[in-house]
Amino acid sequence: MAPSFDTTTHTVCVMDASGHLGFSLVQRLLQRGYTVHASLQKHGKEDMFNGISTDSNKLKLFRSDPFDYPSIIEALRGCSGLFYTFEPPHDQPNNDEYVVDVEVRAAHNVLEACAQTETIDKVVFTSSATAVVWREGRKTMELDLDERHWSDVNFCRKFKLWHGVSKTMAEKSAWALAMDRGVNMVSINAGLLMTPDLSIQHPYLRGAAEMYEDGVFVTVDLPFLVDAHICVYEEVSSYGRYLCFNNIINTHDDAVQLAQKLTPDAASSSSTSSSSSSPESGDLGKGFIEQKISNKKLNKLMVNFEA
């Protein structure tokens, strides 16, 4: 963090604040002295925020629907920054064209609201590594994948990699609007977020075996992901996209441990799945798979970050 950055003068919005990342961001931002507008969707529970701030003036709760433009504007009013992460509606499927359309329209609405909010100085947009890793010919690439690469939407559609489709299209929509409207935006392309409730049903995991075999199956712990978001917001030199992960699944043991975490009921079974949605189904005969994805850009930025 730059010495001149005074967090106590900043009011920021976290949207959606009811997910794992959003809630943890609210907590850390409050601890760092920020005033926080925590924006919840209709399914978010306000009582989860009870007691997390000793100063009631530092935390304000809002109900914002990404398709209710006035509610977004209300949550952003007076804020100098936005941390935006998309949480799919709980009552809708999360692995088909429907969620693609929802996520893209939500990103567009939120960035348009930021463009209309004069006080907004920077937007931190949470995307995913699945917006980077999926493309034809990826196995023959000489260079490691990094922030310069984008997933091929047509490739993702062909193999029903809906998480890759929605994250790629939503992020591209956000970047297009940000550049057109002069919004200062950076994106965090996060690996699979390791949370206690992570299950084999998570849409990120479709194609996990292929990511493993390609050396690009990356994960991120919640504290590290939160630090990365705050770092790119506070660091004036941050720009563009940042791949964010602090672990890679590239050994047999890594894959087995993850598979056991995702399917604990099947941990004692000796049979392996034939589904491409599980790392168990990859070629685990290889003891070690070379890493083919780089997060050097983020690591360099975070060298002097005061967590």
mmCIF file of C-alpha atoms in Angstrom:
data_model
loop_
_atom_site.group_PDB
_atom_site.id
_atom_site.type_symbol
_atom_site.label_atom_id
_atom_site.label_comp_id
_atom_site.label_asym_id
_atom_site.label_seq_id
_atom_site.Cartn_x
_atom_site.Cartn_y
_atom_site.Cartn_z
ATOM 1 C CA MET A 1 0.000 0.000 0.000
ATOM 2 C CA ALA A 2 1.289 3.448 -0.884
ATOM 3 C CA PRO A 3 2.155 5.501 2.243
ATOM 4 C CA SER A 4 -0.200 8.296 1.156
ATOM 5 C CA PHE A 5 -3.231 6.019 0.917
ATOM 6 C CA ASP A 6 -5.559 6.923 3.797
ATOM 7 C CA THR A 7 -8.231 4.236 4.080
ATOM 8 C CA THR A 8 -10.235 6.227 6.626
ATOM 9 C CA THR A 9 -11.181 8.725 3.922
ATOM 10 C CA HIS A 10 -12.527 6.060 1.576
ATOM 11 C CA THR A 11 -16.074 4.779 1.301
ATOM 12 C CA VAL A 12 -16.331 1.657 -0.822
ATOM 13 C CA CYS A 13 -19.154 -0.617 -1.926
ATOM 14 C CA VAL A 14 -19.001 -4.417 -1.832
ATOM 15 C CA MET A 15 -21.496 -6.101 -4.152
ATOM 16 C CA ASP A 16 -22.615 -8.886 -3.566
ATOM 17 C CA ALA A 17 -21.603 -8.853 0.105
ATOM 18 C CA SER A 18 -23.448 -12.029 1.120
ATOM 19 C CA GLY A 19 -21.110 -14.575 -0.487
ATOM 20 C CA HIS A 20 -17.884 -15.929 1.008
ATOM 21 C CA LEU A 21 -15.708 -13.393 -0.783
ATOM 22 C CA GLY A 22 -18.039 -10.432 -0.333
ATOM 23 C CA PHE A 23 -18.549 -10.970 3.389
ATOM 24 C CA SER A 24 -14.825 -11.451 4.013
ATOM 25 C CA LEU A 25 -14.059 -8.301 2.018
ATOM 26 C CA VAL A 26 -16.481 -6.318 4.171
ATOM 27 C CA GLN A 27 -14.784 -7.591 7.321
ATOM 28 C CA ARG A 28 -11.248 -6.807 6.140
ATOM 29 C CA LEU A 29 -12.149 -3.395 4.727
ATOM 30 C CA LEU A 30 -13.738 -2.399 8.027
ATOM 31 C CA GLN A 31 -10.636 -3.584 9.878
ATOM 32 C CA ARG A 32 -8.509 -1.385 7.614
ATOM 33 C CA GLY A 33 -10.593 1.697 8.414
ATOM 34 C CA TYR A 34 -12.827 1.959 5.369
ATOM 35 C CA THR A 35 -16.467 2.959 5.452
ATOM 36 C CA VAL A 36 -18.320 0.157 3.665
ATOM 37 C CA HIS A 37 -21.603 -0.044 1.782
ATOM 38 C CA ALA A 38 -22.459 -3.756 1.888
ATOM 39 C CA SER A 39 -24.850 -4.530 -0.932
ATOM 40 C CA LEU A 40 -26.923 -7.699 -0.575
ATOM 41 C CA GLN A 41 -29.168 -9.452 -3.058
ATOM 42 C CA LYS A 42 -32.626 -10.549 -1.978
ATOM 43 C CA HIS A 43 -31.365 -13.879 -0.613
ATOM 44 C CA GLY A 44 -28.678 -12.242 1.547
ATOM 45 C CA LYS A 45 -29.180 -12.311 5.312
ATOM 46 C CA GLU A 46 -28.592 -9.005 7.051
ATOM 47 C CA ASP A 47 -28.090 -10.607 10.465
ATOM 48 C CA MET A 48 -24.787 -12.129 9.289
ATOM 49 C CA PHE A 49 -23.326 -8.610 9.640
ATOM 50 C CA ASN A 50 -24.347 -8.180 13.269
ATOM 51 C CA GLY A 51 -21.382 -7.243 15.413
ATOM 52 C CA ILE A 52 -18.710 -7.092 12.709
ATOM 53 C CA SER A 53 -18.278 -3.314 13.127
ATOM 54 C CA THR A 54 -17.834 -1.484 16.420
ATOM 55 C CA ASP A 55 -18.767 1.779 14.697
ATOM 56 C CA SER A 56 -22.278 1.698 13.248
ATOM 57 C CA ASN A 57 -21.412 4.653 11.009
ATOM 58 C CA LYS A 58 -18.744 2.616 9.228
ATOM 59 C CA LEU A 59 -21.094 -0.038 7.827
ATOM 60 C CA LYS A 60 -24.273 0.536 5.844
ATOM 61 C CA LEU A 61 -26.395 -2.265 4.388
ATOM 62 C CA PHE A 62 -28.203 -2.015 1.067
ATOM 63 C CA ARG A 63 -30.496 -4.281 -0.927
ATOM 64 C CA SER A 64 -29.391 -4.204 -4.563
ATOM 65 C CA ASP A 65 -30.665 -6.282 -7.457
ATOM 66 C CA PRO A 66 -28.270 -6.288 -10.445
ATOM 67 C CA PHE A 67 -31.357 -5.824 -12.640
ATOM 68 C CA ASP A 68 -32.748 -2.956 -10.554
ATOM 69 C CA TYR A 69 -30.635 -0.055 -11.743
ATOM 70 C CA PRO A 70 -31.840 2.495 -9.127
ATOM 71 C CA SER A 71 -30.910 0.103 -6.315
ATOM 72 C CA ILE A 72 -27.345 -0.161 -7.680
ATOM 73 C CA ILE A 73 -27.056 3.614 -7.928
ATOM 74 C CA GLU A 74 -28.276 3.955 -4.331
ATOM 75 C CA ALA A 75 -25.651 1.530 -3.012
ATOM 76 C CA LEU A 76 -22.860 3.311 -4.939
ATOM 77 C CA ARG A 77 -23.817 6.831 -3.866
ATOM 78 C CA GLY A 78 -20.858 8.545 -2.177
ATOM 79 C CA CYS A 79 -18.456 5.645 -2.814
ATOM 80 C CA SER A 80 -14.974 6.030 -4.279
ATOM 81 C CA GLY A 81 -14.632 2.352 -5.133
ATOM 82 C CA LEU A 82 -16.575 -0.821 -5.902
ATOM 83 C CA PHE A 83 -15.645 -4.449 -5.293
ATOM 84 C CA TYR A 84 -17.966 -6.418 -7.551
ATOM 85 C CA THR A 85 -18.449 -10.163 -7.457
ATOM 86 C CA PHE A 86 -21.337 -11.976 -9.087
ATOM 87 C CA GLU A 87 -23.379 -14.448 -7.072
ATOM 88 C CA PRO A 88 -25.828 -16.441 -9.234
ATOM 89 C CA PRO A 89 -29.483 -16.420 -8.137
ATOM 90 C CA HIS A 90 -30.099 -19.248 -5.694
ATOM 91 C CA ASP A 91 -33.357 -20.246 -7.332
ATOM 92 C CA GLN A 92 -31.928 -20.664 -10.836
ATOM 93 C CA PRO A 93 -29.598 -23.167 -12.521
ATOM 94 C CA ASN A 94 -25.928 -22.217 -12.531
ATOM 95 C CA ASN A 95 -24.624 -24.261 -15.435
ATOM 96 C CA ASP A 96 -26.351 -23.228 -18.640
ATOM 97 C CA GLU A 97 -27.112 -20.371 -21.011
ATOM 98 C CA TYR A 98 -29.476 -18.777 -18.505
ATOM 99 C CA VAL A 99 -26.739 -17.909 -16.011
ATOM 100 C CA VAL A 100 -24.547 -16.659 -18.871
ATOM 101 C CA ASP A 101 -27.210 -14.126 -19.847
ATOM 102 C CA VAL A 102 -27.830 -13.149 -16.215
ATOM 103 C CA GLU A 103 -24.156 -12.618 -15.410
ATOM 104 C CA VAL A 104 -23.439 -10.613 -18.568
ATOM 105 C CA ARG A 105 -26.429 -8.308 -18.080
ATOM 106 C CA ALA A 106 -25.589 -7.859 -14.391
ATOM 107 C CA ALA A 107 -21.997 -6.862 -15.214
ATOM 108 C CA HIS A 108 -23.209 -4.368 -17.811
ATOM 109 C CA ASN A 109 -25.714 -2.793 -15.423
ATOM 110 C CA VAL A 110 -23.202 -2.453 -12.606
ATOM 111 C CA LEU A 111 -20.484 -0.904 -14.817
ATOM 112 C CA GLU A 112 -23.009 1.483 -16.331
ATOM 113 C CA ALA A 113 -24.029 2.549 -12.817
ATOM 114 C CA CYS A 114 -20.352 3.128 -11.973
ATOM 115 C CA ALA A 115 -19.980 5.294 -15.076
ATOM 116 C CA GLN A 116 -22.940 7.348 -13.858
ATOM 117 C CA THR A 117 -21.518 7.727 -10.331
ATOM 118 C CA GLU A 118 -19.080 10.637 -10.351
ATOM 119 C CA THR A 119 -17.396 9.667 -7.074
ATOM 120 C CA ILE A 120 -16.270 6.221 -8.290
ATOM 121 C CA ASP A 121 -12.489 6.205 -8.833
ATOM 122 C CA LYS A 122 -11.831 2.479 -9.250
ATOM 123 C CA VAL A 123 -13.733 -0.771 -9.783
ATOM 124 C CA VAL A 124 -12.297 -4.154 -8.777
ATOM 125 C CA PHE A 125 -14.142 -6.754 -10.858
ATOM 126 C CA THR A 126 -13.980 -10.386 -9.758
ATOM 127 C CA SER A 127 -13.648 -12.762 -12.680
ATOM 128 C CA SER A 128 -12.186 -16.245 -12.935
ATOM 129 C CA ALA A 129 -9.254 -18.221 -14.255
ATOM 130 C CA THR A 130 -11.840 -20.011 -16.396
ATOM 131 C CA ALA A 131 -11.925 -16.803 -18.466
ATOM 132 C CA VAL A 132 -8.247 -17.496 -19.285
ATOM 133 C CA VAL A 133 -7.566 -21.222 -19.641
ATOM 134 C CA TRP A 134 -9.985 -22.641 -22.230
ATOM 135 C CA ARG A 135 -8.947 -22.650 -25.898
ATOM 136 C CA GLU A 136 -8.102 -24.909 -28.835
ATOM 137 C CA GLY A 137 -4.446 -25.821 -29.112
ATOM 138 C CA ARG A 138 -3.715 -25.014 -25.496
ATOM 139 C CA LYS A 139 -1.647 -28.198 -25.084
ATOM 140 C CA THR A 140 0.833 -27.049 -27.741
ATOM 141 C CA MET A 141 1.338 -23.499 -26.465
ATOM 142 C CA GLU A 142 4.997 -22.686 -25.824
ATOM 143 C CA LEU A 143 4.321 -19.844 -23.391
ATOM 144 C CA ASP A 144 2.552 -20.136 -20.041
ATOM 145 C CA LEU A 145 -0.976 -18.822 -19.825
ATOM 146 C CA ASP A 146 -1.283 -15.434 -18.170
ATOM 147 C CA GLU A 147 -3.523 -12.366 -18.073
ATOM 148 C CA ARG A 148 -3.020 -11.692 -21.774
ATOM 149 C CA HIS A 149 -4.971 -14.820 -22.693
ATOM 150 C CA TRP A 150 -8.731 -15.175 -22.972
ATOM 151 C CA SER A 151 -10.836 -18.308 -23.053
ATOM 152 C CA ASP A 152 -12.459 -19.080 -26.399
ATOM 153 C CA VAL A 153 -16.214 -18.780 -25.878
ATOM 154 C CA ASN A 154 -17.021 -21.043 -28.835
ATOM 155 C CA PHE A 155 -14.694 -23.727 -27.449
ATOM 156 C CA CYS A 156 -16.400 -23.408 -24.056
ATOM 157 C CA ARG A 157 -19.869 -23.714 -25.586
ATOM 158 C CA LYS A 158 -18.814 -26.773 -27.584
ATOM 159 C CA PHE A 159 -17.846 -28.616 -24.402
ATOM 160 C CA LYS A 160 -20.547 -27.013 -22.204
ATOM 161 C CA LEU A 161 -18.009 -25.236 -20.019
ATOM 162 C CA TRP A 162 -20.641 -22.763 -18.865
ATOM 163 C CA HIS A 163 -18.540 -21.255 -16.093
ATOM 164 C CA GLY A 164 -15.929 -20.314 -18.677
ATOM 165 C CA VAL A 165 -18.589 -18.922 -21.017
ATOM 166 C CA SER A 166 -20.255 -16.729 -18.384
ATOM 167 C CA LYS A 167 -17.037 -15.454 -16.796
ATOM 168 C CA THR A 168 -15.423 -14.669 -20.145
ATOM 169 C CA MET A 169 -18.449 -12.909 -21.614
ATOM 170 C CA ALA A 170 -19.252 -10.984 -18.423
ATOM 171 C CA GLU A 171 -15.665 -9.792 -18.020
ATOM 172 C CA LYS A 172 -15.390 -8.791 -21.683
ATOM 173 C CA SER A 173 -18.681 -6.899 -21.406
ATOM 174 C CA ALA A 174 -17.403 -5.083 -18.330
ATOM 175 C CA TRP A 175 -14.097 -4.197 -19.988
ATOM 176 C CA ALA A 176 -15.826 -2.921 -23.121
ATOM 177 C CA LEU A 177 -18.091 -0.638 -21.129
ATOM 178 C CA ALA A 178 -15.309 0.482 -18.788
ATOM 179 C CA MET A 179 -13.078 1.493 -21.692
ATOM 180 C CA ASP A 180 -15.925 3.155 -23.555
ATOM 181 C CA ARG A 181 -17.090 5.139 -20.534
ATOM 182 C CA GLY A 182 -13.717 5.865 -18.956
ATOM 183 C CA VAL A 183 -14.216 3.742 -15.822
ATOM 184 C CA ASN A 184 -10.959 2.828 -14.047
ATOM 185 C CA MET A 185 -11.307 -0.945 -13.683
ATOM 186 C CA VAL A 186 -9.043 -3.846 -12.752
ATOM 187 C CA SER A 187 -10.083 -7.493 -12.733
ATOM 188 C CA ILE A 188 -9.104 -10.401 -10.517
ATOM 189 C CA ASN A 189 -9.156 -13.712 -12.394
ATOM 190 C CA ALA A 190 -9.376 -16.069 -9.450
ATOM 191 C CA GLY A 191 -8.656 -19.751 -9.267
ATOM 192 C CA LEU A 192 -11.128 -22.139 -7.661
ATOM 193 C CA LEU A 193 -12.008 -20.613 -4.290
ATOM 194 C CA MET A 194 -11.456 -23.154 -1.527
ATOM 195 C CA THR A 195 -14.378 -22.776 0.855
ATOM 196 C CA PRO A 196 -15.705 -25.205 3.487
ATOM 197 C CA ASP A 197 -18.884 -25.823 1.485
ATOM 198 C CA LEU A 198 -17.127 -26.461 -1.845
ATOM 199 C CA SER A 199 -18.678 -29.443 -3.625
ATOM 200 C CA ILE A 200 -18.240 -31.449 -6.805
ATOM 201 C CA GLN A 201 -21.255 -29.571 -8.201
ATOM 202 C CA HIS A 202 -19.373 -26.279 -8.462
ATOM 203 C CA PRO A 203 -19.463 -25.218 -12.140
ATOM 204 C CA TYR A 204 -15.751 -24.279 -12.086
ATOM 205 C CA LEU A 205 -14.993 -27.992 -11.783
ATOM 206 C CA ARG A 206 -16.421 -29.000 -15.133
ATOM 207 C CA GLY A 207 -13.298 -29.874 -17.096
ATOM 208 C CA ALA A 208 -11.194 -30.233 -13.947
ATOM 209 C CA ALA A 209 -9.397 -33.305 -15.293
ATOM 210 C CA GLU A 210 -8.379 -31.408 -18.418
ATOM 211 C CA MET A 211 -7.176 -28.428 -16.385
ATOM 212 C CA TYR A 212 -5.136 -30.822 -14.252
ATOM 213 C CA GLU A 213 -3.564 -32.488 -17.295
ATOM 214 C CA ASP A 214 -2.795 -29.092 -18.854
ATOM 215 C CA GLY A 215 -1.045 -27.813 -15.693
ATOM 216 C CA VAL A 216 -3.549 -24.967 -15.202
ATOM 217 C CA PHE A 217 -5.813 -26.275 -12.407
ATOM 218 C CA VAL A 218 -5.303 -23.498 -9.852
ATOM 219 C CA THR A 219 -6.995 -22.768 -6.526
ATOM 220 C CA VAL A 220 -7.004 -19.844 -4.137
ATOM 221 C CA ASP A 221 -7.527 -19.519 -0.397
ATOM 222 C CA LEU A 222 -10.025 -16.921 0.791
ATOM 223 C CA PRO A 223 -7.588 -14.739 2.823
ATOM 224 C CA PHE A 224 -5.207 -14.494 -0.136
ATOM 225 C CA LEU A 225 -8.045 -13.618 -2.517
ATOM 226 C CA VAL A 226 -9.268 -10.878 -0.165
ATOM 227 C CA ASP A 227 -5.740 -9.444 0.135
ATOM 228 C CA ALA A 228 -5.391 -9.438 -3.652
ATOM 229 C CA HIS A 229 -8.613 -7.468 -4.091
ATOM 230 C CA ILE A 230 -7.611 -4.848 -1.546
ATOM 231 C CA CYS A 231 -4.076 -4.614 -2.922
ATOM 232 C CA VAL A 232 -5.171 -3.881 -6.492
ATOM 233 C CA TYR A 233 -7.622 -1.286 -5.181
ATOM 234 C CA GLU A 234 -5.101 0.536 -3.012
ATOM 235 C CA GLU A 235 -2.152 0.314 -5.404
ATOM 236 C CA VAL A 236 -2.363 3.256 -7.804
ATOM 237 C CA SER A 237 -0.224 1.459 -10.393
ATOM 238 C CA SER A 238 -2.568 -1.530 -10.750
ATOM 239 C CA TYR A 239 -4.008 -2.027 -14.215
ATOM 240 C CA GLY A 240 -5.747 -4.599 -16.391
ATOM 241 C CA ARG A 241 -6.236 -8.210 -15.360
ATOM 242 C CA TYR A 242 -4.592 -10.198 -12.548
ATOM 243 C CA LEU A 243 -4.553 -13.980 -12.345
ATOM 244 C CA CYS A 244 -4.974 -14.830 -8.682
ATOM 245 C CA PHE A 245 -4.089 -18.184 -7.132
ATOM 246 C CA ASN A 246 -1.798 -19.509 -4.418
ATOM 247 C CA ASN A 247 -1.930 -23.217 -5.137
ATOM 248 C CA ILE A 248 -1.907 -25.497 -8.168
ATOM 249 C CA ILE A 249 -3.212 -29.047 -8.407
ATOM 250 C CA ASN A 250 -0.424 -30.724 -10.363
ATOM 251 C CA THR A 251 0.526 -33.900 -8.502
ATOM 252 C CA HIS A 252 -1.252 -37.184 -7.959
ATOM 253 C CA ASP A 253 -1.543 -36.506 -4.218
ATOM 254 C CA ASP A 254 -2.972 -33.017 -4.813
ATOM 255 C CA ALA A 255 -5.652 -34.431 -7.102
ATOM 256 C CA VAL A 256 -6.575 -37.266 -4.753
ATOM 257 C CA GLN A 257 -6.837 -34.938 -1.739
ATOM 258 C CA LEU A 258 -9.075 -32.544 -3.644
ATOM 259 C CA ALA A 259 -11.250 -35.385 -4.924
ATOM 260 C CA GLN A 260 -11.663 -36.660 -1.366
ATOM 261 C CA LYS A 261 -12.639 -33.181 -0.176
ATOM 262 C CA LEU A 262 -15.191 -32.805 -2.962
ATOM 263 C CA THR A 263 -16.669 -36.299 -2.593
ATOM 264 C CA PRO A 264 -16.069 -37.332 1.041
ATOM 265 C CA ASP A 265 -18.682 -40.086 0.877
ATOM 266 C CA ALA A 266 -16.719 -41.746 -1.886
ATOM 267 C CA ALA A 267 -13.295 -41.291 -0.316
ATOM 268 C CA SER A 268 -13.059 -44.947 0.658
ATOM 269 C CA SER A 269 -14.089 -46.199 -2.761
ATOM 270 C CA SER A 270 -11.340 -47.644 -4.918
ATOM 271 C CA SER A 271 -13.142 -46.995 -8.170
ATOM 272 C CA THR A 272 -12.400 -43.891 -10.201
ATOM 273 C CA SER A 273 -14.986 -41.804 -11.958
ATOM 274 C CA SER A 274 -15.181 -41.580 -15.731
ATOM 275 C CA SER A 275 -16.690 -38.115 -15.577
ATOM 276 C CA SER A 276 -14.628 -35.186 -16.824
ATOM 277 C CA SER A 277 -15.929 -33.053 -13.966
ATOM 278 C CA SER A 278 -13.600 -34.637 -11.408
ATOM 279 C CA PRO A 279 -9.816 -34.503 -11.150
ATOM 280 C CA GLU A 280 -9.946 -38.201 -10.336
ATOM 281 C CA SER A 281 -10.686 -38.891 -13.969
ATOM 282 C CA GLY A 282 -7.457 -37.415 -15.321
ATOM 283 C CA ASP A 283 -4.229 -39.191 -16.092
ATOM 284 C CA LEU A 284 -3.048 -39.491 -12.518
ATOM 285 C CA GLY A 285 -0.260 -41.851 -13.501
ATOM 286 C CA LYS A 286 1.947 -38.803 -13.922
ATOM 287 C CA GLY A 287 3.590 -37.980 -10.607
ATOM 288 C CA PHE A 288 4.074 -34.324 -11.469
ATOM 289 C CA ILE A 289 2.624 -32.085 -14.161
ATOM 290 C CA GLU A 290 4.497 -28.947 -15.167
ATOM 291 C CA GLN A 291 2.740 -25.707 -14.247
ATOM 292 C CA LYS A 292 1.639 -23.839 -17.382
ATOM 293 C CA ILE A 293 -0.025 -20.767 -15.885
ATOM 294 C CA SER A 294 1.564 -17.696 -14.316
ATOM 295 C CA ASN A 295 0.497 -15.223 -11.610
ATOM 296 C CA LYS A 296 3.768 -13.247 -11.642
ATOM 297 C CA LYS A 297 1.981 -9.967 -12.356
ATOM 298 C CA LEU A 298 -0.049 -10.150 -9.138
ATOM 299 C CA ASN A 299 2.817 -11.477 -7.029
ATOM 300 C CA LYS A 300 4.990 -8.552 -8.106
ATOM 301 C CA LEU A 301 2.261 -6.072 -7.180
ATOM 302 C CA MET A 302 1.724 -7.646 -3.756
ATOM 303 C CA VAL A 303 5.402 -7.736 -2.682
ATOM 304 C CA ASN A 304 5.041 -4.662 -0.471
ATOM 305 C CA PHE A 305 1.363 -5.038 0.398
ATOM 306 C CA GLU A 306 0.638 -4.620 4.110
ATOM 307 C CA ALA A 307 -2.023 -7.227 4.804
#
